[in-house]
Amino acid sequence: MTELRTLKVALLGCGNVGAQVARILIEDADALAARTGARLQLSGIAVRNVNSKRDVELPQELFTTDAETLVKDADLVIELMGGIEPARTLILSALSNGACVVTGNKALLAQDGPTLYEAADKAGVQLSYEAAVAGAIPILRPIRDSLSGDRITRVLGIVNGTTNFILDQMDSTGAQFADALAEAQRLGYAEADPTADVEGHDAAAKAAILATLSFHTRFALENVHCEGITSVSAADIAAAKDAGFVIKLLAIAEKLTDADGGEGVSVRVHPTLLPREHPLAAVRGAFNAVFIEAENAGELMFYGQGAGGTPTASAVLGDLVSAARRLVLGGPQRTETTTGHVPALPIEAATTSYYIGLDVADQPGVLARIAQLFAEHGVSIEIMRQTIHKDAASNVESAELRIVTHRASEAALAATVEAVKGLDVINSVTSVLRVEGV
Amino acid sequence: MTELRTLKVALLGCGNVGAQVARILIEDADALAARTGARLQLSGIAVRNVNSKRDVELPQELFTTDAETLVKDADLVIELMGGIEPARTLILSALSNGACVVTGNKALLAQDGPTLYEAADKAGVQLSYEAAVAGAIPILRPIRDSLSGDRITRVLGIVNGTTNFILDQMDSTGAQFADALAEAQRLGYAEADPTADVEGHDAAAKAAILATLSFHTRFALENVHCEGITSVSAADIAAAKDAGFVIKLLAIAEKLTDADGGEGVSVRVHPTLLPREHPLAAVRGAFNAVFIEAENAGELMFYGQGAGGTPTASAVLGDLVSAARRLVLGGPQRTETTTGHVPALPIEAATTSYYIGLDVADQPGVLARIAQLFAEHGVSIEIMRQTIHKDAASNVESAELRIVTHRASEAALAATVEAVKGLDVINSVTSVLRVEGV
């Protein structure tokens, strides 16, 4: 066997994922060399404190606090530090030195992706980030390459395991949000400060990345409308269940065409009702899945583990081996060039169905008045169901009304809900949730 | 905008998929050019009869019966004729001329893949065949690239829509095989001669391709153990349902390690019981899905349409755009080199669980004798359930015994079943089916 070329790999960060990447690079060195055509030599691991305790035992001499020097001498740089700085500066430095970069930094990509993409284009080197969305699931490469001859029309993703675990717990046990969150924290699925997950910020960053690749247009975090799951109640979940739905936090990117043929993309994250028979409804616990609708391919779904050190390391190494293979083959690296220029639409321009729960006065004519009000706002009702409750003690009757609308613009739906609230026969609006997959 | 380079695309075959590929190449020419960086010019369509009626209206001047001349002048060749010859000769001619080839010809790849892979390696050009397995679902590229830094341990695929439709019909309606097949034929899901589908040959070709990519070793059709679904009865389906299982025709490729640490790959196609909560169990109708277990990534599933002209065309165009992008960038093409040398194992070496249905004499001690016999063959029983039926008219009692074993070698299981048949207390063995996912 001929002597293989050696490629130097610099690893920045040694947390949960980084430690597993280092372990696999060392343990599987021979198999990776066979598949790459070059030895991938881990030249160093940049960390803040070289003496910190790690999940995995790694050679102490690999650790350094001098990330800049490490990056200067690398053929391939893996950035797993997270956060904006110094990750951004180090990635830009690596790219301008001609190194290929693999990163899982969704926050940085969503906030400042265009700067990174342009730096990679300019240097003619590859910037890969499969690990940034849906952990181990190969999703970005299929969108970028396998679907490159198709037109994606819609992406619906369960891309945050923490919130999916919490909603799944609420659905299966009837727990309230706070209790399900506490359980997720106890099991290690949620962090002590769960804000980034439960407020939808993590999913929003991933939505921006998915939208960018799916629609060949650069979308940033500011283009994503974001609502978390903190206001989803056990009553919402129960009512949804009763009506044949499950509530999921979805990252959605969809192309919309207005009456004049103008195109735009709505990118948003919000709790969403899905029919129980929808493929995404069966995604349980902390698993992730991305559902794609394309003009020719039709419906596709990609399912797997969305987090965890070892699964996410699999995605990092897939990017690393792919970039290294191209270095071995020679010739220019593949870079991303955005060819589309579809505007990001505000949430008001999105079209969805709504599920609306109302506590109404039990008197004749209420349904007719509400239906009339929807019609006046141009919102068509698909299902309207009234349930009468009688309090055994007081003998007082109350009526609960559940409405599922057809797809209409967010603006029309919001205006309708506002108007409904003003009706004297409405005691309260108990829930307003968006519906997909119907 | 600068003048784009033109790449000539030759299309061989204009059936269901070919006609859609031609349509999309013409209709979406501008979008494809923007994504590729070159104009993809359909230079001709080779067919047997230029005057045949097509599904799609296409410019008559594109049609030719002279495939050889068309191939000689092409940068990219799409082979969708199917069958072994002349497809094989034309592909080899295209590769030796330096053209990249995209094909969906699973039969040819499974029968003579190594010849094609070597010709592509030698010419240094790309041979892609995403459309050959699971239609629109991006599965080969994720295995080859995204999981290139991981080790796949097992692949379970529903890769034949016809048989999945038939089994799903039997499961949901209680129909017998013949009636479900007739329904599939009526709806266009099964061909007039359904042999290739129902005997598992189509799935076996796909299993060989999946195994080759997953284990970096070339497997051919002769390495695949193949059983179809013609002997699956309504009673089997009902018994499986009753026990919490669904029956699917699975293409399986898994790495096995023997007691001495020797590794091998078992590649097989057979009807398989899956627990109803397994992600593959929810794959209904003519849909396809591939479930992958990898050391680091864990469990992944890829789901979508496995057949149909337009969905399959999406996979063909993804391959075409990817190959064309590399032609535009310059530098050597990616070719496949197999780096692993794992032997294919005979079916006897596979380990599975078995589900065994027995009609037994209703007398004391029967269960003990059967259990003893399993133990003697080293097969461990996981579940044993006896149901007593009493015929109301005759008052004769009969007993039905259902056994699910733990994983054991096929050889041990087959020997056990043979021995059970010889017991005098056994009236008949009503079903023997393999079980996965438990």
mmCIF file of C-alpha atoms in Angstrom, chain A residues 154 156 167 224-229 231-232 236 240 245-252 254 266-275 346-357 382 403-415 417 431-438:
data_model
loop_
_atom_site.group_PDB
_atom_site.id
_atom_site.type_symbol
_atom_site.label_atom_id
_atom_site.label_comp_id
_atom_site.label_asym_id
_atom_site.label_seq_id
_atom_site.Cartn_x
_atom_site.Cartn_y
_atom_site.Cartn_z
ATOM 1 C CA ARG A 154 -42.247 23.428 2.019
ATOM 2 C CA LEU A 156 -41.657 21.265 8.290
ATOM 3 C CA LEU A 167 -44.677 18.219 24.328
ATOM 4 C CA VAL A 224 -37.791 34.080 11.306
ATOM 5 C CA HIS A 225 -41.024 34.633 13.225
ATOM 6 C CA CYS A 226 -40.577 32.781 16.509
ATOM 7 C CA GLU A 227 -43.006 31.575 19.184
ATOM 8 C CA GLY A 228 -42.032 29.052 21.860
ATOM 9 C CA ILE A 229 -44.019 26.480 23.787
ATOM 10 C CA SER A 231 -47.844 29.066 26.775
ATOM 11 C CA VAL A 232 -48.994 25.628 25.597
ATOM 12 C CA ASP A 236 -54.549 22.782 24.787
ATOM 13 C CA ALA A 240 -55.993 18.853 20.418
ATOM 14 C CA PHE A 245 -54.300 16.288 16.657
ATOM 15 C CA VAL A 246 -50.925 16.380 18.366
ATOM 16 C CA ILE A 247 -49.069 19.617 19.188
ATOM 17 C CA LYS A 248 -45.475 19.900 17.927
ATOM 18 C CA LEU A 249 -43.055 22.815 17.836
ATOM 19 C CA LEU A 250 -42.348 23.108 14.118
ATOM 20 C CA ALA A 251 -39.729 25.023 12.181
ATOM 21 C CA ILE A 252 -41.485 25.921 8.943
ATOM 22 C CA GLU A 254 -42.561 27.557 2.818
ATOM 23 C CA SER A 266 -42.391 32.437 5.141
ATOM 24 C CA VAL A 267 -39.947 31.202 7.782
ATOM 25 C CA ARG A 268 -41.402 30.633 11.230
ATOM 26 C CA VAL A 269 -41.343 28.603 14.423
ATOM 27 C CA HIS A 270 -44.458 28.029 16.492
ATOM 28 C CA PRO A 271 -46.455 25.345 18.287
ATOM 29 C CA THR A 272 -48.526 23.631 15.608
ATOM 30 C CA LEU A 273 -51.388 21.148 15.552
ATOM 31 C CA LEU A 274 -50.714 18.171 13.303
ATOM 32 C CA PRO A 275 -53.200 15.397 12.492
ATOM 33 C CA PRO A 346 -43.486 38.793 7.433
ATOM 34 C CA ILE A 347 -45.639 36.477 9.571
ATOM 35 C CA GLU A 348 -48.772 38.405 8.494
ATOM 36 C CA ALA A 349 -48.279 37.126 4.932
ATOM 37 C CA ALA A 350 -48.106 33.452 5.958
ATOM 38 C CA THR A 351 -51.153 31.308 5.347
ATOM 39 C CA THR A 352 -52.108 28.660 7.873
ATOM 40 C CA SER A 353 -55.122 27.036 9.370
ATOM 41 C CA TYR A 354 -56.063 28.001 12.907
ATOM 42 C CA TYR A 355 -57.477 25.969 15.735
ATOM 43 C CA ILE A 356 -59.496 28.191 18.041
ATOM 44 C CA GLY A 357 -61.004 27.129 21.361
ATOM 45 C CA GLU A 382 -63.597 23.676 8.160
ATOM 46 C CA ILE A 403 -63.119 25.720 15.396
ATOM 47 C CA VAL A 404 -60.606 24.612 12.764
ATOM 48 C CA THR A 405 -60.359 27.009 9.836
ATOM 49 C CA HIS A 406 -59.244 26.432 6.272
ATOM 50 C CA ARG A 407 -55.954 28.030 5.283
ATOM 51 C CA ALA A 408 -56.116 31.812 5.370
ATOM 52 C CA SER A 409 -53.625 34.616 5.815
ATOM 53 C CA GLU A 410 -52.252 35.183 9.297
ATOM 54 C CA ALA A 411 -53.448 38.761 9.050
ATOM 55 C CA ALA A 412 -57.050 37.717 8.346
ATOM 56 C CA LEU A 413 -56.937 35.078 11.078
ATOM 57 C CA ALA A 414 -55.505 37.481 13.652
ATOM 58 C CA ALA A 415 -58.155 40.052 12.805
ATOM 59 C CA VAL A 417 -59.649 36.297 16.523
ATOM 60 C CA SER A 431 -56.629 28.689 22.780
ATOM 61 C CA VAL A 432 -55.415 29.859 19.417
ATOM 62 C CA LEU A 433 -52.985 27.498 17.676
ATOM 63 C CA ARG A 434 -51.853 27.066 14.105
ATOM 64 C CA VAL A 435 -52.536 23.840 12.220
ATOM 65 C CA GLU A 436 -50.419 22.192 9.498
ATOM 66 C CA GLY A 437 -50.681 18.970 7.541
ATOM 67 C CA VAL A 438 -54.432 19.106 6.916
#
